[in-house]
PDB file of C-alpha atoms in Angstrom:
ATOM      1  CA  MET A   1      15.033   6.806 -21.149  1.00 54.00           C
ATOM      2  CA  ASN A   2      16.255   9.295 -18.557  1.00 79.00           C
ATOM      3  CA  ARG A   3      12.653  10.010 -17.589  1.00 78.00           C
ATOM      4  CA  PHE A   4      11.935   6.286 -17.222  1.00 82.00           C
ATOM      5  CA  LYS A   5      15.061   5.911 -15.116  1.00 85.00           C
ATOM      6  CA  ARG A   6      14.012   8.794 -12.848  1.00 85.00           C
ATOM      7  CA  LEU A   7      10.543   7.280 -12.405  1.00 86.00           C
ATOM      8  CA  PHE A   8      12.065   3.883 -11.615  1.00 87.00           C
ATOM      9  CA  VAL A   9      14.445   5.390  -9.053  1.00 88.00           C
ATOM     10  CA  LEU A  10      11.579   7.360  -7.481  1.00 88.00           C
ATOM     11  CA  ALA A  11       9.370   4.267  -7.257  1.00 89.00           C
ATOM     12  CA  LEU A  12      12.199   2.157  -5.824  1.00 91.00           C
ATOM     13  CA  THR A  13      13.109   4.854  -3.304  1.00 92.00           C
ATOM     14  CA  THR A  14       9.536   5.258  -2.102  1.00 93.00           C
ATOM     15  CA  ILE A  15       9.074   1.500  -1.692  1.00 93.00           C
ATOM     16  CA  CYS A  16      12.302   1.290   0.319  1.00 93.00           C
ATOM     17  CA  LEU A  17      11.269   4.228   2.505  1.00 94.00           C
ATOM     18  CA  SER A  18       7.826   2.716   2.987  1.00 94.00           C
ATOM     19  CA  LEU A  19       9.390  -0.566   4.097  1.00 93.00           C
ATOM     20  CA  LEU A  20      11.681   1.400   6.400  1.00 92.00           C
ATOM     21  CA  GLY A  21       8.657   3.100   7.930  1.00 91.00           C
ATOM     22  CA  HIS A  22       7.060  -0.308   8.500  1.00 91.00           C
ATOM     23  CA  THR A  23      10.236  -1.954   9.850  1.00 90.00           C
ATOM     24  CA  TYR A  24       9.030  -2.326  13.432  1.00 89.00           C
ATOM     25  CA  ILE A  25       5.586  -3.486  12.319  1.00 86.00           C
ATOM     26  CA  LEU A  26       7.101  -6.078   9.967  1.00 88.00           C
ATOM     27  CA  TYR A  27       9.477  -7.239  12.708  1.00 87.00           C
ATOM     28  CA  ARG A  28       6.626  -7.759  15.177  1.00 85.00           C
ATOM     29  CA  PHE A  29       4.469  -9.372  12.485  1.00 82.00           C
ATOM     30  CA  PHE A  30       7.043 -12.010  11.529  1.00 84.00           C
ATOM     31  CA  LYS A  31       8.555 -12.513  14.987  1.00 82.00           C
ATOM     32  CA  ASP A  32       5.499 -12.372  17.247  1.00 77.00           C
ATOM     33  CA  GLY A  33       2.614 -12.681  14.798  1.00 73.00           C
ATOM     34  CA  LEU A  34       1.389  -9.201  15.766  1.00 73.00           C
ATOM     35  CA  LEU A  35      -1.556  -8.321  13.548  1.00 73.00           C
ATOM     36  CA  PHE A  36      -1.735  -5.033  11.654  1.00 66.00           C
ATOM     37  CA  THR A  37      -5.446  -4.783  12.391  1.00 68.00           C
ATOM     38  CA  GLY A  38      -6.752  -3.146  15.529  1.00 63.00           C
ATOM     39  CA  PRO A  39      -9.269  -4.634  17.972  1.00 65.00           C
ATOM     40  CA  ASN A  40     -12.946  -3.704  18.021  1.00 62.00           C
ATOM     41  CA  ASP A  41     -13.640  -1.822  14.754  1.00 64.00           C
ATOM     42  CA  GLY A  42     -10.628  -3.308  12.967  1.00 65.00           C
ATOM     43  CA  ILE A  43     -11.319  -6.989  13.569  1.00 69.00           C
ATOM     44  CA  GLU A  44     -15.082  -6.818  14.125  1.00 72.00           C
ATOM     45  CA  GLN A  45     -15.997  -4.519  11.219  1.00 82.00           C
ATOM     46  CA  MET A  46     -13.218  -3.676   8.754  1.00 84.00           C
ATOM     47  CA  VAL A  47     -12.033  -7.210   7.992  1.00 85.00           C
ATOM     48  CA  PRO A  48     -15.521  -8.834   7.797  1.00 86.00           C
ATOM     49  CA  ILE A  49     -16.767  -6.008   5.553  1.00 89.00           C
ATOM     50  CA  GLN A  50     -13.837  -6.450   3.158  1.00 90.00           C
ATOM     51  CA  MET A  51     -14.359 -10.204   3.097  1.00 90.00           C
ATOM     52  CA  PHE A  52     -18.088  -9.791   2.456  1.00 90.00           C
ATOM     53  CA  LEU A  53     -17.629  -7.274  -0.362  1.00 92.00           C
ATOM     54  CA  TYR A  54     -14.924  -9.333  -2.036  1.00 92.00           C
ATOM     55  CA  ARG A  55     -17.015 -12.507  -1.849  1.00 92.00           C
ATOM     56  CA  LYS A  56     -20.095 -10.808  -3.280  1.00 90.00           C
ATOM     57  CA  TRP A  57     -18.210  -9.027  -6.045  1.00 93.00           C
ATOM     58  CA  SER A  58     -16.392 -12.247  -6.945  1.00 90.00           C
ATOM     59  CA  GLU A  59     -19.784 -13.926  -7.326  1.00 89.00           C
ATOM     60  CA  GLY A  60     -20.935 -11.128  -9.626  1.00 88.00           C
ATOM     61  CA  THR A  61     -23.224  -9.573  -7.011  1.00 86.00           C
ATOM     62  CA  PHE A  62     -22.455  -5.868  -6.825  1.00 86.00           C
ATOM     63  CA  PHE A  63     -25.383  -4.128  -5.137  1.00 89.00           C
ATOM     64  CA  TYR A  64     -28.059  -6.256  -3.424  1.00 89.00           C
ATOM     65  CA  ALA A  65     -27.696  -9.383  -1.326  1.00 84.00           C
ATOM     66  CA  THR A  66     -30.329 -11.510   0.390  1.00 81.00           C
ATOM     67  CA  ASP A  67     -27.847 -12.515   3.104  1.00 80.00           C
ATOM     68  CA  PHE A  68     -27.014  -8.919   4.027  1.00 79.00           C
ATOM     69  CA  GLY A  69     -29.001  -8.794   7.250  1.00 79.00           C
ATOM     70  CA  LEU A  70     -32.541  -9.588   6.118  1.00 77.00           C
ATOM     71  CA  GLY A  71     -31.579  -8.619   2.588  1.00 79.00           C
ATOM     72  CA  GLY A  72     -30.624  -5.192   1.361  1.00 82.00           C
ATOM     73  CA  ASP A  73     -28.540  -2.804  -0.695  1.00 86.00           C
ATOM     74  CA  PHE A  74     -25.101  -3.533   0.705  1.00 86.00           C
ATOM     75  CA  PHE A  75     -23.367  -1.257  -1.816  1.00 88.00           C
ATOM     76  CA  THR A  76     -25.076   1.841  -0.402  1.00 87.00           C
ATOM     77  CA  ASP A  77     -24.961   0.748   3.232  1.00 86.00           C
ATOM     78  CA  LEU A  78     -21.242  -0.049   3.059  1.00 86.00           C
ATOM     79  CA  SER A  79     -20.282   2.980   0.968  1.00 85.00           C
ATOM     80  CA  TYR A  80     -19.122   4.702   4.167  1.00 84.00           C
ATOM     81  CA  TYR A  81     -16.568   1.915   4.518  1.00 87.00           C
ATOM     82  CA  PHE A  82     -15.259   0.215   1.387  1.00 88.00           C
ATOM     83  CA  SER A  83     -17.792  -0.247  -1.413  1.00 88.00           C
ATOM     84  CA  THR A  84     -16.837   3.096  -3.010  1.00 90.00           C
ATOM     85  CA  ASN A  85     -13.257   3.155  -1.732  1.00 92.00           C
ATOM     86  CA  ILE A  86     -10.975   3.461  -4.767  1.00 93.00           C
ATOM     87  CA  LEU A  87      -7.978   1.728  -3.193  1.00 93.00           C
ATOM     88  CA  PHE A  88     -10.078  -1.166  -1.911  1.00 93.00           C
ATOM     89  CA  ILE A  89     -11.696  -1.640  -5.324  1.00 94.00           C
ATOM     90  CA  ILE A  90      -8.244  -1.729  -6.960  1.00 94.00           C
ATOM     91  CA  ASN A  91      -6.950  -4.053  -4.243  1.00 94.00           C
ATOM     92  CA  ALA A  92      -9.935  -6.402  -4.581  1.00 94.00           C
ATOM     93  CA  SER A  93      -9.491  -6.424  -8.365  1.00 94.00           C
ATOM     94  CA  PHE A  94      -5.849  -7.493  -8.072  1.00 93.00           C
ATOM     95  CA  ILE A  95      -6.722 -10.144  -5.479  1.00 93.00           C
ATOM     96  CA  TRP A  96      -9.423 -11.520  -7.779  1.00 92.00           C
ATOM     97  CA  LEU A  97      -6.987 -11.527 -10.703  1.00 90.00           C
ATOM     98  CA  PHE A  98      -4.288 -13.370  -8.752  1.00 88.00           C
ATOM     99  CA  ALA A  99      -6.904 -15.765  -7.365  1.00 87.00           C
ATOM    100  CA  GLN A 100      -7.570 -16.943 -10.922  1.00 86.00           C
ATOM    101  CA  PHE A 101      -4.008 -18.278 -11.119  1.00 85.00           C
ATOM    102  CA  ASN A 102      -3.204 -19.026  -7.481  1.00 79.00           C
ATOM    103  CA  ALA A 103      -5.142 -20.643  -4.662  1.00 76.00           C
ATOM    104  CA  LEU A 104      -5.484 -17.579  -2.439  1.00 81.00           C
ATOM    105  CA  GLN A 105      -7.313 -18.246   0.819  1.00 85.00           C
ATOM    106  CA  THR A 106      -9.672 -15.285   0.496  1.00 85.00           C
ATOM    107  CA  ASN A 107     -12.132 -16.869   2.948  1.00 86.00           C
ATOM    108  CA  ASP A 108      -9.459 -16.871   5.650  1.00 85.00           C
ATOM    109  CA  VAL A 109      -9.477 -13.927   8.062  1.00 83.00           C
ATOM    110  CA  MET A 110      -5.680 -14.073   8.295  1.00 86.00           C
ATOM    111  CA  PHE A 111      -5.414 -13.490   4.554  1.00 88.00           C
ATOM    112  CA  TRP A 112      -7.155 -10.135   4.909  1.00 88.00           C
ATOM    113  CA  MET A 113      -5.127  -9.163   7.957  1.00 85.00           C
ATOM    114  CA  THR A 114      -1.930  -9.902   6.051  1.00 88.00           C
ATOM    115  CA  ASN A 115      -3.338  -8.074   3.058  1.00 90.00           C
ATOM    116  CA  ALA A 116      -3.889  -5.017   5.278  1.00 88.00           C
ATOM    117  CA  LEU A 117      -0.147  -4.851   5.946  1.00 89.00           C
ATOM    118  CA  VAL A 118       0.731  -5.192   2.253  1.00 92.00           C
ATOM    119  CA  VAL A 119      -1.784  -2.499   1.305  1.00 93.00           C
ATOM    120  CA  SER A 120      -0.410  -0.205   4.006  1.00 93.00           C
ATOM    121  CA  ILE A 121       3.113  -0.513   2.581  1.00 94.00           C
ATOM    122  CA  ILE A 122       1.870   0.279  -0.928  1.00 95.00           C
ATOM    123  CA  LYS A 123      -0.310   3.126   0.353  1.00 95.00           C
ATOM    124  CA  SER A 124       2.609   4.589   2.279  1.00 95.00           C
ATOM    125  CA  ALA A 125       4.719   4.504  -0.899  1.00 96.00           C
ATOM    126  CA  LEU A 126       1.959   6.347  -2.768  1.00 96.00           C
ATOM    127  CA  ILE A 127       1.804   8.935   0.018  1.00 97.00           C
ATOM    128  CA  ILE A 128       5.545   9.514  -0.262  1.00 96.00           C
ATOM    129  CA  ILE A 129       5.307   9.897  -4.050  1.00 96.00           C
ATOM    130  CA  VAL A 130       2.456  12.422  -4.101  1.00 96.00           C
ATOM    131  CA  THR A 131       3.866  14.384  -1.150  1.00 96.00           C
ATOM    132  CA  PHE A 132       7.294  14.448  -2.806  1.00 96.00           C
ATOM    133  CA  LEU A 133       5.748  15.766  -6.028  1.00 94.00           C
ATOM    134  CA  TYR A 134       3.907  18.443  -4.067  1.00 95.00           C
ATOM    135  CA  ALA A 135       7.087  19.462  -2.243  1.00 95.00           C
ATOM    136  CA  ARG A 136       9.016  19.599  -5.520  1.00 93.00           C
ATOM    137  CA  TYR A 137       6.284  21.787  -6.987  1.00 93.00           C
ATOM    138  CA  LEU A 138       6.958  24.151  -4.080  1.00 92.00           C
ATOM    139  CA  LYS A 139      10.592  24.272  -5.267  1.00 91.00           C
ATOM    140  CA  LEU A 140      12.067  22.262  -2.402  1.00 91.00           C
ATOM    141  CA  ASN A 141      15.234  20.394  -3.325  1.00 92.00           C
ATOM    142  CA  HIS A 142      15.136  16.624  -3.827  1.00 90.00           C
ATOM    143  CA  VAL A 143      16.524  15.647  -0.423  1.00 93.00           C
ATOM    144  CA  THR A 144      14.318  18.047   1.536  1.00 94.00           C
ATOM    145  CA  ALA A 145      11.245  17.072  -0.481  1.00 94.00           C
ATOM    146  CA  MET A 146      11.867  13.364   0.100  1.00 94.00           C
ATOM    147  CA  LEU A 147      12.481  13.883   3.819  1.00 94.00           C
ATOM    148  CA  PHE A 148       9.303  15.951   4.063  1.00 94.00           C
ATOM    149  CA  ALA A 149       7.350  13.212   2.266  1.00 95.00           C
ATOM    150  CA  PHE A 150       8.826  10.425   4.405  1.00 95.00           C
ATOM    151  CA  LEU A 151       8.033  12.199   7.678  1.00 95.00           C
ATOM    152  CA  PHE A 152       4.475  12.849   6.516  1.00 95.00           C
ATOM    153  CA  ALA A 153       3.979   9.205   5.491  1.00 94.00           C
ATOM    154  CA  THR A 154       5.314   7.906   8.814  1.00 93.00           C
ATOM    155  CA  SER A 155       3.033  10.068  10.929  1.00 92.00           C
ATOM    156  CA  PRO A 156       1.646   8.151  13.934  1.00 90.00           C
ATOM    157  CA  ILE A 157      -1.822   9.301  12.852  1.00 91.00           C
ATOM    158  CA  TYR A 158      -1.375   7.430   9.569  1.00 91.00           C
ATOM    159  CA  TYR A 159      -0.670   4.165  11.377  1.00 88.00           C
ATOM    160  CA  ARG A 160      -3.512   4.713  13.837  1.00 87.00           C
ATOM    161  CA  PHE A 161      -5.990   5.305  11.026  1.00 86.00           C
ATOM    162  CA  THR A 162      -4.679   2.373   9.000  1.00 86.00           C
ATOM    163  CA  VAL A 163      -4.834  -0.071  11.894  1.00 83.00           C
ATOM    164  CA  TYR A 164      -8.368   0.806  12.986  1.00 84.00           C
ATOM    165  CA  TRP A 165     -10.113   2.472  10.017  1.00 85.00           C
ATOM    166  CA  PRO A 166      -7.955   2.006   6.869  1.00 87.00           C
ATOM    167  CA  PHE A 167     -10.242   4.042   4.615  1.00 87.00           C
ATOM    168  CA  PHE A 168      -9.557   7.145   6.748  1.00 88.00           C
ATOM    169  CA  SER A 169      -5.828   7.023   5.982  1.00 90.00           C
ATOM    170  CA  ASP A 170      -6.566   7.569   2.276  1.00 92.00           C
ATOM    171  CA  VAL A 171      -6.645  11.260   3.180  1.00 92.00           C
ATOM    172  CA  PHE A 172      -2.848  11.098   3.404  1.00 95.00           C
ATOM    173  CA  ILE A 173      -2.836  10.567  -0.368  1.00 95.00           C
ATOM    174  CA  LEU A 174      -5.679  12.909  -1.237  1.00 95.00           C
ATOM    175  CA  LEU A 175      -4.560  15.877   0.881  1.00 95.00           C
ATOM    176  CA  PRO A 176      -1.153  16.426  -0.797  1.00 95.00           C
ATOM    177  CA  LEU A 177      -2.832  15.899  -4.173  1.00 95.00           C
ATOM    178  CA  LEU A 178      -5.427  18.525  -3.278  1.00 95.00           C
ATOM    179  CA  PHE A 179      -2.739  21.003  -2.211  1.00 95.00           C
ATOM    180  CA  LEU A 180      -0.801  20.264  -5.401  1.00 94.00           C
ATOM    181  CA  SER A 181      -3.878  20.810  -7.542  1.00 95.00           C
ATOM    182  CA  ILE A 182      -4.622  24.134  -5.812  1.00 94.00           C
ATOM    183  CA  GLU A 183      -1.038  25.331  -6.261  1.00 93.00           C
ATOM    184  CA  ARG A 184      -1.158  24.267  -9.897  1.00 93.00           C
ATOM    185  CA  TYR A 185      -4.385  26.164 -10.465  1.00 93.00           C
ATOM    186  CA  LEU A 186      -3.107  29.320  -8.759  1.00 92.00           C
ATOM    187  CA  LYS A 187       0.157  29.311 -10.715  1.00 90.00           C
ATOM    188  CA  SER A 188      -0.966  28.117 -14.141  1.00 90.00           C
ATOM    189  CA  GLY A 189      -4.744  28.445 -14.159  1.00 88.00           C
ATOM    190  CA  LYS A 190      -5.134  24.726 -14.949  1.00 90.00           C
ATOM    191  CA  ILE A 191      -8.069  23.346 -12.985  1.00 92.00           C
ATOM    192  CA  GLY A 192      -8.244  19.789 -14.355  1.00 91.00           C
ATOM    193  CA  LEU A 193      -6.237  18.137 -11.573  1.00 91.00           C
ATOM    194  CA  PHE A 194      -8.257  19.956  -8.908  1.00 93.00           C
ATOM    195  CA  MET A 195     -11.503  18.675 -10.423  1.00 93.00           C
ATOM    196  CA  ILE A 196     -10.189  15.105 -10.579  1.00 93.00           C
ATOM    197  CA  VAL A 197      -8.903  15.123  -6.994  1.00 93.00           C
ATOM    198  CA  THR A 198     -12.125  16.682  -5.705  1.00 93.00           C
ATOM    199  CA  ALA A 199     -14.205  14.072  -7.533  1.00 93.00           C
ATOM    200  CA  LEU A 200     -12.058  11.230  -6.168  1.00 91.00           C
ATOM    201  CA  THR A 201     -12.405  12.652  -2.661  1.00 91.00           C
ATOM    202  CA  PHE A 202     -16.199  12.729  -2.872  1.00 90.00           C
ATOM    203  CA  ILE A 203     -16.327   9.232  -4.399  1.00 88.00           C
ATOM    204  CA  ASN A 204     -13.929   7.836  -1.844  1.00 81.00           C
TER     205      ASN A 204
END
């Protein structure tokens, strides 16, 4: 029970810190309608690609589409962007699941721009968690480890990546995990986590 309580407190703390890190963005979003998607690549590529992949996957088409240009293997061509992105696949799966019970406007561009903000908050919380665990593994105390994790998750580079090229900001999750796995291997000789993180990095 104590372990469950600690996990709950950690999850709640990271969500609160993530929301704190997005305070200004949320304020501008609700007050001025400021979008959390950048111009050029963000609006012209990232959002349409996500919409296209979600629509095709929802239809049961996972690899080839006749309306992809003159017809082609969209899974391979879009693997640089989102088709092999773990977080996007999980996100799309949850959207599809909720869409079965609620009338989500997945064909609306604004839905995906709003979704980008929600995903960023969740991603930031994950960054704080994995960075906190890495810092604790380095024997930092709880407060210092959490501060270290929060500052890392609120890096301006994170927001820049997330606004323009959201798949790039996944490195903020993978990098602390990689460092943690290396430290774990050097101290205990256990290489399993390193292999998993490396595989996820290549897939992603």
